[in-house]
Amino acid sequence: MITRIRVALLLIVSALVGTFAQSQQGGDQFLDGIGETGLVARYLFGANAEDTSRNQFHAELRGAGAEFVDDTQFRRVLLLTGSGSHVQLPGRTLQNEDTLSITGWIYLPTGASGPIFDFGQNAANHFAASASRAGLKTVVVTGGTVRGEAASAALAENQWSDFAVVLDPASKSLTLYVGGARAGRAENVAATAADIVSKTAAANRLFLGRSQDDNAPTIHARLRDVRVYRIALTDQQATTIHQNALAASPQAGNRGRGAAPVISTANIPKDSPLATKLAQVPDVTVQTTVGTLPHMPREVRAIYRNNVKGPDVRVIWPSPKDTTSVAKPGTYTIVGKIAGTSFAPKATVIVKAATGKEVAPDRLAESFPLSQVTLDRDASGRDTPFIRNRDKFIKGLAASNPDNFLYNFRDAFGQPQPAGAEQLEGWDNQTTRLRGHASGHYLSAIAQAYASTSYDPALREIFLKKMNYLIDTLYDLSQKSGKPEKAAGGPSVADPLSVPPGAGREGYDSNLRAGAIRTDYWNWGAGFISAYPPDQFIMLEKGATYGTRDTQIWAPYYTLHKILAGLLDSYEVAGNKKALEIARGMGTWAYTRLKALPPETLASMWGRYIAGEYGGMNEVMARLYRLTGDKTYLACAKLFDNTAFFFGSPNHDGGLEKNVDTVRGKHANQHIPQITGALEEFRNTKEMPYYDIATNFWEIVNGSYMYSIGGVAGARQPNNAECFPAEPDTLWENGFATGGQNETCATYNLLKLDRQLFMYDQTAKYMDHYEQALYNHILASVAEDNAGNTYHVPLNPGARKSFGNADMSGFTCCNGTALESNTKLQDSIYFRSADNRTLYVNMFIASTLTWADRNITVQQIANFPYADTTKLVIKNAGQFDLKVRVPAWAVRGFFVKVNGRDQTVNATAGSYVSVGKTWRANDTIELRMPFGFYLDPLMDQPNVASIFYGPVLLAAEEAAARTDWRTVTLDATDISKSITGDPATLRFTIDGVAFKPFYETYGRNSVYLNVVRK
Ligand SMILES: [Zn+2]
């Protein structure tokens, strides 16, 4: 018996090892230690030419003779016969890239030679590698000129060899690897992928096994595991990829240790400029209650030598991973550090016994409907940056074809496509398991566009029609689920718990290929709606992980959240009752399945990387309860509570509720929407843990993980740009990942959280972050002349933003949220108190508010931020307290004039000031808040900082990519003495370098600088 158990255990262990190795092969989070945001495409060539990365850039076999054959080393491989057969990648595969690395395995028979890959448009613009007996050669050509060439010895014949070719614009190099080791290199290579590849997909010719020359011979070779990366592989990564391919169980490469810094840190001093000026950093005392970690002050007032005044200093306090230090009443001491100095302030923590219940705050402020706030031109009659971005999206949405966004839904339900319908690309193509996510964002965007275009009835009509058409179609599909195919009757399964596998299938799977996707909607349970069959939801329950194998899934509840949010947005904006009906049906379907699962299964699901990513399902279900009064939806919302992240454990002994930083290393956009969800749960339950989770999360993220653009993530450790760094207060040590720092959708979600917290607590800090991220990430994330927008915004020196999806045809997560962000840019300019007695002015953006409840119109006339003033005109007489945000950066005063007369106001930066309560028609309030230049340094490297002017992050314009941090020298006592320029255009010169707003930057730039004070 014992032996038998042992055998069983061994089997389980070996099964797990097998799963790990397989997931490494399946396009996982860390393939060979490299975060998947670095991977553009991966062709295993075991059985087909599919891209096994999540981007699904499936290739095609072209010409006669290509086939998959048995192979002693790799089992099955692709054979190209040299008689014209080759592989072609989709033209859009490399469209948004700058840096490229190509790796793969190749087997050359005796005497074989020819092209291995050739990516470009023609012989005058391409990046290629070829093999011959003379050697392995790579070349980059732009405009007909060879920009770089590297070569190595010939590859051995009749055996497998692996190659890697790295085109790195930052180091201006072209490097060739064979067998994981450097084999050739060219320097001073002035070319990027963007120079080679056209923005027009059809113009790109991306080949494996043939060249741009239509008449040149193709290669006779075997190919296996060809990968395209958007990062410059390091020597170590090239070696790891080589070794892992040969190892029985692959190593995760440098996953555990974190990658080396991308940009040289050699010239950055370690000492803080404050080190020699500080005299003392006083100790502090903080209080907390038993079980909850103290809220430590991030900044402490310091004493400077010679009684000079100086800034508060940033203290990095220890951040325990559990609550044992506060388990009992008493007092203890912790020691903080100040980066770049030897100061070590102490904090005395007094732990008191918990006294009574916390009082749940009321929601005392509300936003205005989008239709009541309109963006205006600026005081000089120019379109503001907000109007410009809004109109790029309004134009694209008005011209969009809703049938494209319904394509995958109709496909899943086996319905015919109307004429002109085209399937979306990107993460909505035929085989991506996230299909339908863009349609959800699109529903929200159309609803918001409808609400936001109150200035143009013709546009509104267009959006209303689209909305109704979308909802009508989705409604009809949802009504089919779980009912017989034919009106006359037939088999069907109405119970969501009884959904069988597809006919002829062994079990549930995520095979969505054309011709293979199951379309037996009558078996899917009543109310089901998605752009794929129910399998992924069921597979998640049964333990499926994230990946691109048919046994793996992406994130079914994430996609569903987008769809349900889009439906509820349509209902709330336009009262579309069918939209609510669809949401109810699917809400019930989800609840029926989830309530049948034990808590441990749910915890395992929501704890699973990306597979268990559920967006804001807790939010949308709590909202559905609020809109319908049906308590089952609130119960459903709670089933999404991420126990470990929220509460530490089922005993509520840690987690965010107890101010424990469970953010460390987490996938940012997987977790931020869970927090807005917690706040919506609070709204509907008044249960304080949900509120504490939201406020503690906000403090932790804003204090310890925030970059200057107002975004987060970009971890180098763990080596995944989508994740928060592994430890708090370590952006320098663990942040600034290769290729990506701040995912734009994560910032979209942070802004939602700011707004919703402000409704409970009218503290300026929430809207200070909103302004920071609105100007410096959301506004900065859109292309200059079209609706193209960013996925990850890179913040390394000399980086440039990459804008995709200008034609709204192929969506990443961030392309999806961009539709929403840019149709609600006005959503937080004004708020009102719940009792309609107070008006809050939060953003200084030219706009008009129609406060319908009070029959009052307020116009804001401004050139802000191209001037440091704004004017409010109150069009109708009325009594209300007008409260204006005094931004945290407004430390040079905040001046108020009412009807031209100076007012004495007690305005403190980072607070609200009341400027009056009784208004006559056409009263004017002029606000002036002199901008100043200031630095926003990294908490753990005070010499690396961003420069702001008022709310505007300034970026150094760069002519080329960089391998080091740009150094600027600034006056040690007053940095503005080192800066010249024109505030009216926000163009400045610092240390001989041109700076402009990051949101107006479309070329290479540096937003973080090595700041030398002289
Ligand atoms: Zn995203």
PDB file of N, CA and C and ligand atoms in Angstrom, residues 743 745 791 813-814, ligand 1:
ATOM      1  N   GLU A 743       2.344  49.939 -18.333  1.00  0.00           N
ATOM      2  CA  GLU A 743       1.295  49.482 -19.231  1.00  0.00           C
ATOM      3  C   GLU A 743       0.139  50.478 -19.156  1.00  0.00           C
ATOM      4  N   CYS A 745      -3.036  50.372 -19.902  1.00  0.00           N
ATOM      5  CA  CYS A 745      -4.324  49.971 -19.329  1.00  0.00           C
ATOM      6  C   CYS A 745      -4.288  49.991 -17.805  1.00  0.00           C
ATOM      7  N   TYR A 791       0.892  50.579 -25.936  1.00  0.00           N
ATOM      8  CA  TYR A 791       0.706  49.416 -25.060  1.00  0.00           C
ATOM      9  C   TYR A 791       1.559  49.734 -23.825  1.00  0.00           C
ATOM     10  N   CYS A 813      -4.737  44.764 -24.785  1.00  0.00           N
ATOM     11  CA  CYS A 813      -5.519  45.279 -23.662  1.00  0.00           C
ATOM     12  C   CYS A 813      -5.533  46.802 -23.657  1.00  0.00           C
ATOM     13  N   CYS A 814      -4.350  47.396 -23.871  1.00  0.00           N
ATOM     14  CA  CYS A 814      -4.222  48.860 -23.771  1.00  0.00           C
ATOM     15  C   CYS A 814      -4.900  49.559 -24.942  1.00  0.00           C
TER      16      CYS A 814
HETATM   17 ZN    ZN B   1      -2.524  46.666 -21.286  1.00  0.00          ZN
END
